[in-house]
Short mmCIF file of C-alpha atoms in Angstrom, two decimals:
data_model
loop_
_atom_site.label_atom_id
_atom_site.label_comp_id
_atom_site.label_asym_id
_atom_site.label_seq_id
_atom_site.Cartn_x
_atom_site.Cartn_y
_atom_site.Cartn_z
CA UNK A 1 0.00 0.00 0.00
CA UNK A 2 1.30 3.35 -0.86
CA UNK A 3 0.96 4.20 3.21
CA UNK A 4 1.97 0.96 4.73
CA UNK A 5 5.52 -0.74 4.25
CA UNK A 6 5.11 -4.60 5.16
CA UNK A 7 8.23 -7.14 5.61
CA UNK A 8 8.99 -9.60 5.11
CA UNK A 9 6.87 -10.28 1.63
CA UNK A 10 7.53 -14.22 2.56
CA UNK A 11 8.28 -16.11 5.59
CA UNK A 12 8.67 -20.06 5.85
CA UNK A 13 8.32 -21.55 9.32
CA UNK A 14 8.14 -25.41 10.49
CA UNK A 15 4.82 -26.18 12.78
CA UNK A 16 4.83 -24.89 16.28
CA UNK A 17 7.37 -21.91 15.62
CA UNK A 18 6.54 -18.68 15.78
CA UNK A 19 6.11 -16.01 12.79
CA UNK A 20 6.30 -12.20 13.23
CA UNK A 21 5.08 -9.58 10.21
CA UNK A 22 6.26 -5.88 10.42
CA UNK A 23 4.98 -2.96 9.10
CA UNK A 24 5.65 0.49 9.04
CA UNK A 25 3.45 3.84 8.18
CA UNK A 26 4.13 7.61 7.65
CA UNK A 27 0.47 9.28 8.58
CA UNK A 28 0.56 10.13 12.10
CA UNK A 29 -2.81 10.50 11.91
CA UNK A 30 -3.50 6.78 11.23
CA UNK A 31 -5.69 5.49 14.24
CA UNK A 32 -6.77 2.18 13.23
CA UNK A 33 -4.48 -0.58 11.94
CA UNK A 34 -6.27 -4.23 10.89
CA UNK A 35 -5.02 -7.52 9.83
CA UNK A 36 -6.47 -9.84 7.15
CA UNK A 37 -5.59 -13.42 6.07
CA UNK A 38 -6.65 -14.39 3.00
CA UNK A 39 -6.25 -18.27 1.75
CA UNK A 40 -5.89 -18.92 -1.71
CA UNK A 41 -8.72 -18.35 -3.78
CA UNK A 42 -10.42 -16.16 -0.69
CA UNK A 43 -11.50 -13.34 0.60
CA UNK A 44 -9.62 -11.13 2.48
CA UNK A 45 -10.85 -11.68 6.88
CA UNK A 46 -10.07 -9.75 9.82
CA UNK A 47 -8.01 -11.70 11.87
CA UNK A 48 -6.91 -8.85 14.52
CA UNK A 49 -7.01 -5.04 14.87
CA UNK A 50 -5.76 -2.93 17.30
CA UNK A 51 -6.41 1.25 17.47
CA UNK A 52 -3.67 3.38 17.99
CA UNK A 53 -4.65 4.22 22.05
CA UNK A 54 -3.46 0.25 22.59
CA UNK A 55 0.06 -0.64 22.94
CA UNK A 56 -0.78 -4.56 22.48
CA UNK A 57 -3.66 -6.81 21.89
CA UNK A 58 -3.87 -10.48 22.13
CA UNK A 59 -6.78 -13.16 21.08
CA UNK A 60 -5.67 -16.88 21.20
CA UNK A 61 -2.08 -17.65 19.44
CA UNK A 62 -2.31 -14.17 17.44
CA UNK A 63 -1.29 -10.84 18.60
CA UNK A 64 -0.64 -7.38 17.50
CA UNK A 65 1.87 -4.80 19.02
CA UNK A 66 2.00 -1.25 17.64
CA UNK A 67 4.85 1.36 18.74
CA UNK A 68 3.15 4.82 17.86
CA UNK A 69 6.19 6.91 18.33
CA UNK A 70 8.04 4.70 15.61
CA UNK A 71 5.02 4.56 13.09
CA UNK A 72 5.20 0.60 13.34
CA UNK A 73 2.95 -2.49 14.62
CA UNK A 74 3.57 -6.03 14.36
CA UNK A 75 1.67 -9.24 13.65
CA UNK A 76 2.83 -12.26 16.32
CA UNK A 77 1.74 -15.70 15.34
CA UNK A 78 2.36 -18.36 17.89
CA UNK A 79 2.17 -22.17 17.77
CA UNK A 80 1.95 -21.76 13.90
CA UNK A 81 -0.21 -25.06 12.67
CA UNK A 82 -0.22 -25.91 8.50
CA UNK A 83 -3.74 -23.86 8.51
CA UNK A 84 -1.89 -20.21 9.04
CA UNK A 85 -0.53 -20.48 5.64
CA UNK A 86 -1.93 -17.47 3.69
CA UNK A 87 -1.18 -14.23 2.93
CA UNK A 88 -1.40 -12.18 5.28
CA UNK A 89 -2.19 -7.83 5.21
CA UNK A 90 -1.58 -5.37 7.56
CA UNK A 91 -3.88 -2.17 6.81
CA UNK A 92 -3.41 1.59 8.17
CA UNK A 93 -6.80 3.61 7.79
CA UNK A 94 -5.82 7.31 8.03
CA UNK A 95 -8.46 9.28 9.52
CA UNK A 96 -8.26 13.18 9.72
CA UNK A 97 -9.38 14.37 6.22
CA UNK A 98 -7.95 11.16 4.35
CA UNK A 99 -9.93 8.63 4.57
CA UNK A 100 -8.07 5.78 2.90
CA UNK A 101 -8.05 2.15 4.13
CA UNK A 102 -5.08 1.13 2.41
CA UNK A 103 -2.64 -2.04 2.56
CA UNK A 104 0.67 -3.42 2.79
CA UNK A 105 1.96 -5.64 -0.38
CA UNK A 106 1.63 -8.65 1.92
CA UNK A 107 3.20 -11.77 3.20
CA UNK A 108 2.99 -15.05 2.19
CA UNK A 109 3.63 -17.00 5.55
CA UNK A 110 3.90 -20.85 4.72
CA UNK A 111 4.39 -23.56 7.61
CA UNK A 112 5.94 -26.88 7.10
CA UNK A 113 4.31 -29.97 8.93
CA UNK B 1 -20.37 -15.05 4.63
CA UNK B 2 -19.23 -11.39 5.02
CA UNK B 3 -23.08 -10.15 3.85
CA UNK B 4 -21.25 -8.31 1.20
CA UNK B 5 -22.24 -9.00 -2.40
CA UNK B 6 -20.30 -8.64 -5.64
CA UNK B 7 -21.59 -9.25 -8.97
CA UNK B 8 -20.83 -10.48 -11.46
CA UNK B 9 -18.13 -13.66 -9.79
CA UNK B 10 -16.51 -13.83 -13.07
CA UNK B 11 -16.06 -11.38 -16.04
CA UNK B 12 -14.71 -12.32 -19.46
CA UNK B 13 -13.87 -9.14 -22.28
CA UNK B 14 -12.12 -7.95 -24.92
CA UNK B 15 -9.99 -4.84 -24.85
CA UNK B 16 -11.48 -1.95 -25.40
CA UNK B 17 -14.52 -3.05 -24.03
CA UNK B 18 -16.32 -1.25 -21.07
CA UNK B 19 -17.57 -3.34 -17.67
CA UNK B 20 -19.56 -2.05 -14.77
CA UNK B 21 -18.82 -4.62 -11.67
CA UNK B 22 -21.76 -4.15 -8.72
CA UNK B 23 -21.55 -4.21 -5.13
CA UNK B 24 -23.75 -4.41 -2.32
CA UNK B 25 -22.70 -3.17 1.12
CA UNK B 26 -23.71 -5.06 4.03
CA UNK B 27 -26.75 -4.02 6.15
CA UNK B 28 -25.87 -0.84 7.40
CA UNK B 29 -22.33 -0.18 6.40
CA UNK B 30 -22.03 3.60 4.90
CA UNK B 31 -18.36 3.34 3.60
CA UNK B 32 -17.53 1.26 0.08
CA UNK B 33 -14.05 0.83 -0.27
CA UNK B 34 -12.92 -0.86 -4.12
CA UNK B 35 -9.72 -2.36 -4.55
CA UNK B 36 -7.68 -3.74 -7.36
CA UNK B 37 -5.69 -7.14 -6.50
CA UNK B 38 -3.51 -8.14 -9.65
CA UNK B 39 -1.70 -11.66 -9.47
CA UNK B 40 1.09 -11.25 -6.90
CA UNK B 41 0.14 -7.85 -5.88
CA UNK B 42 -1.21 -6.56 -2.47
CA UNK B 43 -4.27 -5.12 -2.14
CA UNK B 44 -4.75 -1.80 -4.10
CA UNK B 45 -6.74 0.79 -3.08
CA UNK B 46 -8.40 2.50 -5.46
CA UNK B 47 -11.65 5.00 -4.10
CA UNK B 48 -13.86 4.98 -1.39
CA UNK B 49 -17.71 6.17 -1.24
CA UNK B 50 -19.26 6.91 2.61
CA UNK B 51 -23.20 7.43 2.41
CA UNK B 52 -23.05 8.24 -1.47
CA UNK B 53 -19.73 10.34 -1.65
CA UNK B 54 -16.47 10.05 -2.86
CA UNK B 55 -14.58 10.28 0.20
CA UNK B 56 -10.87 9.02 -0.73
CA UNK B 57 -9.17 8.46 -3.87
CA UNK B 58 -5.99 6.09 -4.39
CA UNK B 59 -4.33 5.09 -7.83
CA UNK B 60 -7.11 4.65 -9.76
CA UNK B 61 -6.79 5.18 -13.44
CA UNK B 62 -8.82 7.99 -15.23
CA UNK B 63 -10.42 5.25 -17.34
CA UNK B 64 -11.94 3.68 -14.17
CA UNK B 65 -14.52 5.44 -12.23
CA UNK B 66 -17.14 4.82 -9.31
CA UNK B 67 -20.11 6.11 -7.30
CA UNK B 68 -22.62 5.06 -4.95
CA UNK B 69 -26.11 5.61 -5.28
CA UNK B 70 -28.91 6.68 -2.48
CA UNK B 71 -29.37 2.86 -1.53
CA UNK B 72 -25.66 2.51 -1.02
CA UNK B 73 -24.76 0.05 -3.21
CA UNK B 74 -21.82 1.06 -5.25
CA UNK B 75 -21.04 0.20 -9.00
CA UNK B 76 -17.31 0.12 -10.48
CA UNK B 77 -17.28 0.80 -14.06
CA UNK B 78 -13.77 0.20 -16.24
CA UNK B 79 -13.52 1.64 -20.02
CA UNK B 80 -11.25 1.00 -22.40
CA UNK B 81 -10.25 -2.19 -21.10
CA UNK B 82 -6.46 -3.32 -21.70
CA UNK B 83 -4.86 -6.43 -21.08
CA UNK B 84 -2.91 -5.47 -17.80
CA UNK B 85 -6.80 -4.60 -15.88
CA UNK B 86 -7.31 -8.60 -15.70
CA UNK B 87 -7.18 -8.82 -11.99
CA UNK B 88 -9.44 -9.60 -8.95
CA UNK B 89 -11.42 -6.41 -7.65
CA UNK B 90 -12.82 -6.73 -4.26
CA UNK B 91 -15.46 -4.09 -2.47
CA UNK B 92 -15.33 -4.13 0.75
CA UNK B 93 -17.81 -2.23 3.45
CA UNK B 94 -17.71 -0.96 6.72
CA UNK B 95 -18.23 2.18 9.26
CA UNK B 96 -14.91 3.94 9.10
CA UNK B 97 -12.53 2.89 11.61
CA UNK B 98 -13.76 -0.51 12.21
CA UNK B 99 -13.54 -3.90 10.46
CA UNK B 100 -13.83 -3.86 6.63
CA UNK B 101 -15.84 -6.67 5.45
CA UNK B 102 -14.73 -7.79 2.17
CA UNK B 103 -17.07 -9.17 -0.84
CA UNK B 104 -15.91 -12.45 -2.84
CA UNK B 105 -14.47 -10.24 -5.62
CA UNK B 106 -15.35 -10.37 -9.02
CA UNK B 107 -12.34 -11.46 -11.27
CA UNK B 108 -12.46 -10.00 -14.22
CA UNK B 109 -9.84 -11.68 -17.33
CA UNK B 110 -9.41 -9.00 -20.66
CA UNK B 111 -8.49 -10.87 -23.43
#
């Protein structure tokens, strides 16, 4: 997405490791920063979202950590089973007068039984 | 089933042709957000509509265009089709700052 830098654009883990996504944006304004999985031939789905008054959210083996003062949040997978392989999108709506959900290119996370 | 409904699933064309793809919000949801996914790409954004106006624009070409109409459904409509539009557009709805819901897409292949 033209706002949101992701990294790495793939990651390979074996079963029960743990996977980490980065991204980074520039609008200050941003407030609200989502994650989607999408499996192959799918629709994008909110897996987790977290606003920008929240250091850290959690649900289950996912969680999301966002550092407002460096413009970046993170994607934590843990425990990563065959059925996290997807891509996966981290998304920066900008609020203030610009109004744009946008994406990052995102990462193809494969895990190896 | 994310209540949001794209149609047509599948578009075939020729170049130079023009396509309008449809899609219907779900129940409630003000904002329509399209966006272009071409094969290896990320999701691009290309406009938003909230509650029947263009709120946001992203890298959408001059031979694309959009609205949304009183009833909030929102119609994408591509001219002049070229070889390099073939790609998977998705609508997607929502309230803002919340959770996007996205549609199935409709994929649309310009031969």
């Amino acid at each position: 997405g033209e706002n949101v830098e992701q990294h790495p654009s793939t990651l390979s883990v074996q079963e029960g490791d743990s996977a980490v996504i980065k991204c980074t944006y520039s609008d200050s304004a941003s407030n609200y920063f989502p994650w989607y999985k999408q499996e192959l031939g799918k629709r994008p789905q909110l897996i987790i979202d977290i606003r920008s008054n929240v250091g850290e959210k959690k649900d289950q083996r996912i969680a999301v950590t966002l550092n407002k003062t460096a413009k970046h949040f993170s994607l934590h997978i843990t425990e990563t089973q065959p059925e996290d392989s997807a891509v996966y999108f981290c998304g920066d709506y900008s609020g203030g007068s610009n109004y744009k959900l946008t994406f990052g290119k995102g990462t193809l996370l494969t895990v190896n039984p | 089933d994310s209540g949001v409904t794209q149609t047509p699933k599948h578009l075939i064309t020729a170049t130079g042709q023009r396509v309008t793809l449809r899609c219907s919000p779900r129940s409630g949801d003000l904002s329509v957000y399209w966006y272009q996914q071409s094969l290896d790409q990320g999701l691009q954004f290309l406009i938003q509509y909230y509650n029947g106006e263009e709120r946001a624009k992203g890298n959408i070409l001059e031979r694309f265009s959009a609205q949304q109409f009183p009833d909030l459904h929102s119609e994408l409509n591509l001219s002049s089709l070229e070889l390099g539009d073939s790609a998977l557009y998705f609508c997607a709805s929502g309230s803002g700052n919340t959770e996007a819901f996205f549609g199935q897409g409709t994929r649309l292949t310009v031969v």
